[in-house]
Amino acid sequence: MDDYLLQGIHGAKETKPDERRRFLTTIRERVVVALTGEQVMEKGVYPKVEILMKENGSAHLFLNGNLDYSNLSKYISIAKSLNLEYTIVTNKDYNSDLGLVLAQEFAIDKEEIFIGKETETEPVLPTKPEEKGFMSIFQNIFKK
């Protein structure tokens, strides 16, 4: 009886409320991939996120509404093109460090859900063996 009254006063009990605040209303065990707010604000789209969105057509995309819409729109347009449901979550009491969460409706318990910061690396070109001789000395002098 007490539980029934408390539920009427305070609403239904929420499982893992701290986890739900951090993961934009979902829980960790359902998450396919997550990006921090800083990662969402970077130029461009993380290719791995786009691939996972394509592979998980029944997933739901949660976006942090405390971020600027211009940063979210690139992921929203991908979600729309894939007919993926998305929700912009704004919590006035708690601002999550996460900017994007792609989650299923069921537990998948994926071990690694975070993507490291992607850096563009230039291909390393093979170096020529250094030539020794009279002409190479002049070339080295005039290179500088």
mmCIF file of C-alpha atoms in Angstrom:
data_model
loop_
_atom_site.group_PDB
_atom_site.id
_atom_site.type_symbol
_atom_site.label_atom_id
_atom_site.label_comp_id
_atom_site.label_asym_id
_atom_site.label_seq_id
_atom_site.Cartn_x
_atom_site.Cartn_y
_atom_site.Cartn_z
ATOM 1 C CA MET A 1 0.000 0.000 0.000
ATOM 2 C CA ASP A 2 2.838 2.398 0.903
ATOM 3 C CA ASP A 3 4.575 1.723 -2.413
ATOM 4 C CA TYR A 4 1.342 2.446 -4.252
ATOM 5 C CA LEU A 5 0.934 5.803 -2.467
ATOM 6 C CA LEU A 6 4.580 6.752 -2.988
ATOM 7 C CA GLN A 7 4.301 5.899 -6.677
ATOM 8 C CA GLY A 8 1.241 8.142 -6.928
ATOM 9 C CA ILE A 9 3.082 11.018 -5.250
ATOM 10 C CA HIS A 10 6.538 10.711 -6.829
ATOM 11 C CA GLY A 11 5.832 8.773 -10.017
ATOM 12 C CA ALA A 12 7.067 5.334 -11.023
ATOM 13 C CA LYS A 13 10.458 4.232 -9.720
ATOM 14 C CA GLU A 14 13.164 4.689 -12.304
ATOM 15 C CA THR A 15 15.872 2.060 -12.649
ATOM 16 C CA LYS A 16 19.441 3.357 -12.498
ATOM 17 C CA PRO A 17 18.604 7.095 -12.528
ATOM 18 C CA ASP A 18 22.255 8.265 -12.490
ATOM 19 C CA GLU A 19 23.092 6.011 -15.415
ATOM 20 C CA ARG A 20 20.037 7.230 -17.316
ATOM 21 C CA ARG A 21 21.059 10.863 -16.804
ATOM 22 C CA ARG A 22 24.560 10.193 -18.119
ATOM 23 C CA PHE A 23 23.464 8.063 -21.094
ATOM 24 C CA LEU A 24 20.710 10.475 -22.203
ATOM 25 C CA THR A 25 17.712 8.485 -20.818
ATOM 26 C CA THR A 26 18.956 4.988 -21.673
ATOM 27 C CA ILE A 27 21.138 2.581 -19.698
ATOM 28 C CA ARG A 28 24.710 1.458 -20.340
ATOM 29 C CA GLU A 29 23.889 -2.146 -21.191
ATOM 30 C CA ARG A 30 21.857 -1.041 -24.250
ATOM 31 C CA VAL A 31 24.468 1.303 -25.732
ATOM 32 C CA VAL A 32 26.009 0.498 -29.115
ATOM 33 C CA VAL A 33 28.266 3.570 -29.258
ATOM 34 C CA ALA A 34 28.664 6.870 -27.419
ATOM 35 C CA LEU A 35 30.495 10.113 -28.205
ATOM 36 C CA THR A 36 31.392 12.872 -25.785
ATOM 37 C CA GLY A 37 30.021 16.354 -26.309
ATOM 38 C CA GLU A 38 33.457 17.493 -27.482
ATOM 39 C CA GLN A 39 33.561 14.758 -30.120
ATOM 40 C CA VAL A 40 30.114 15.740 -31.424
ATOM 41 C CA MET A 41 31.258 19.372 -31.712
ATOM 42 C CA GLU A 42 34.218 18.429 -33.937
ATOM 43 C CA LYS A 43 33.973 19.116 -37.656
ATOM 44 C CA GLY A 44 32.688 16.210 -39.660
ATOM 45 C CA VAL A 45 31.118 12.939 -38.626
ATOM 46 C CA TYR A 46 32.854 9.994 -37.010
ATOM 47 C CA PRO A 47 32.814 7.312 -39.744
ATOM 48 C CA LYS A 48 32.557 4.512 -37.155
ATOM 49 C CA VAL A 49 29.343 6.048 -35.764
ATOM 50 C CA GLU A 50 27.829 6.252 -39.244
ATOM 51 C CA ILE A 51 28.730 2.603 -39.904
ATOM 52 C CA LEU A 52 27.193 1.518 -36.585
ATOM 53 C CA MET A 53 24.042 3.519 -37.360
ATOM 54 C CA LYS A 54 23.725 1.624 -40.667
ATOM 55 C CA GLU A 55 24.392 -1.750 -39.011
ATOM 56 C CA ASN A 56 21.897 -1.152 -36.177
ATOM 57 C CA GLY A 57 18.752 -0.111 -38.021
ATOM 58 C CA SER A 58 16.486 -0.775 -35.044
ATOM 59 C CA ALA A 59 18.582 1.347 -32.665
ATOM 60 C CA HIS A 60 17.589 4.756 -31.302
ATOM 61 C CA LEU A 61 19.843 7.816 -31.481
ATOM 62 C CA PHE A 62 19.909 10.072 -28.413
ATOM 63 C CA LEU A 63 21.489 13.520 -28.759
ATOM 64 C CA ASN A 64 22.360 15.974 -25.994
ATOM 65 C CA GLY A 65 20.058 18.985 -26.365
ATOM 66 C CA ASN A 66 22.442 21.168 -24.365
ATOM 67 C CA LEU A 67 24.767 21.189 -27.391
ATOM 68 C CA ASP A 68 24.299 23.606 -30.267
ATOM 69 C CA TYR A 69 21.903 22.281 -32.911
ATOM 70 C CA SER A 70 24.438 22.936 -35.679
ATOM 71 C CA ASN A 71 26.653 20.258 -34.103
ATOM 72 C CA LEU A 72 23.793 17.778 -33.818
ATOM 73 C CA SER A 73 22.341 18.343 -37.294
ATOM 74 C CA LYS A 74 25.006 16.302 -39.101
ATOM 75 C CA TYR A 75 24.038 13.205 -37.081
ATOM 76 C CA ILE A 76 20.319 13.988 -37.370
ATOM 77 C CA SER A 77 20.561 14.084 -41.172
ATOM 78 C CA ILE A 78 22.246 10.658 -41.180
ATOM 79 C CA ALA A 79 19.554 9.282 -38.861
ATOM 80 C CA LYS A 80 16.820 10.659 -41.134
ATOM 81 C CA SER A 81 18.430 9.180 -44.249
ATOM 82 C CA LEU A 82 18.570 5.767 -42.524
ATOM 83 C CA ASN A 83 15.023 6.072 -41.081
ATOM 84 C CA LEU A 84 16.549 5.807 -37.619
ATOM 85 C CA GLU A 85 14.554 7.186 -34.712
ATOM 86 C CA TYR A 86 16.258 9.961 -32.779
ATOM 87 C CA THR A 87 15.544 12.077 -29.718
ATOM 88 C CA ILE A 88 17.133 15.319 -28.579
ATOM 89 C CA VAL A 89 17.379 15.049 -24.795
ATOM 90 C CA THR A 90 17.598 18.208 -22.692
ATOM 91 C CA ASN A 91 17.981 17.842 -18.943
ATOM 92 C CA LYS A 92 17.992 21.189 -17.138
ATOM 93 C CA ASP A 93 19.143 19.607 -13.866
ATOM 94 C CA TYR A 94 22.045 17.570 -15.248
ATOM 95 C CA ASN A 95 24.280 18.128 -18.258
ATOM 96 C CA SER A 96 25.777 14.844 -19.411
ATOM 97 C CA ASP A 97 29.347 14.726 -20.695
ATOM 98 C CA LEU A 98 28.009 12.654 -23.590
ATOM 99 C CA GLY A 99 26.774 14.264 -26.775
ATOM 100 C CA LEU A 100 25.546 11.222 -28.692
ATOM 101 C CA VAL A 101 24.332 7.782 -27.649
ATOM 102 C CA LEU A 102 23.190 5.089 -30.077
ATOM 103 C CA ALA A 103 21.264 2.421 -28.156
ATOM 104 C CA GLN A 104 19.075 -0.620 -28.693
ATOM 105 C CA GLU A 105 15.788 -1.330 -26.889
ATOM 106 C CA PHE A 106 17.365 -4.410 -25.320
ATOM 107 C CA ALA A 107 20.590 -5.208 -23.485
ATOM 108 C CA ILE A 108 23.617 -5.889 -25.683
ATOM 109 C CA ASP A 109 26.324 -5.450 -23.008
ATOM 110 C CA LYS A 110 28.924 -4.215 -25.471
ATOM 111 C CA GLU A 111 32.262 -3.951 -23.703
ATOM 112 C CA GLU A 112 33.736 -0.927 -25.505
ATOM 113 C CA ILE A 113 31.195 1.758 -26.393
ATOM 114 C CA PHE A 114 33.421 4.821 -26.582
ATOM 115 C CA ILE A 115 35.366 5.854 -29.661
ATOM 116 C CA GLY A 116 38.768 7.421 -29.159
ATOM 117 C CA LYS A 117 39.528 10.762 -30.743
ATOM 118 C CA GLU A 118 40.248 10.153 -34.391
ATOM 119 C CA THR A 119 43.307 11.830 -35.764
ATOM 120 C CA GLU A 120 44.232 12.167 -39.356
ATOM 121 C CA THR A 121 47.605 10.633 -40.011
ATOM 122 C CA GLU A 122 49.637 11.244 -43.083
ATOM 123 C CA PRO A 123 51.137 8.210 -44.769
ATOM 124 C CA VAL A 124 54.807 7.749 -44.071
ATOM 125 C CA LEU A 125 56.808 7.879 -47.266
ATOM 126 C CA PRO A 126 59.846 5.636 -47.550
ATOM 127 C CA THR A 127 63.057 7.591 -47.301
ATOM 128 C CA LYS A 128 65.762 7.321 -49.903
ATOM 129 C CA PRO A 129 69.154 6.216 -48.695
ATOM 130 C CA GLU A 130 71.399 9.218 -48.395
ATOM 131 C CA GLU A 131 73.690 9.628 -51.367
ATOM 132 C CA LYS A 132 77.294 10.427 -50.695
ATOM 133 C CA GLY A 133 79.392 12.284 -53.158
ATOM 134 C CA PHE A 134 80.399 15.653 -54.435
ATOM 135 C CA MET A 135 76.954 16.588 -55.876
ATOM 136 C CA SER A 136 75.034 15.547 -52.752
ATOM 137 C CA ILE A 137 77.119 17.955 -50.670
ATOM 138 C CA PHE A 138 76.091 20.867 -52.907
ATOM 139 C CA GLN A 139 72.443 19.750 -52.888
ATOM 140 C CA ASN A 140 72.422 19.648 -49.091
ATOM 141 C CA ILE A 141 73.993 23.106 -48.860
ATOM 142 C CA PHE A 142 71.503 24.714 -51.245
ATOM 143 C CA LYS A 143 68.484 22.899 -49.740
ATOM 144 C CA LYS A 144 68.742 24.935 -46.579
#
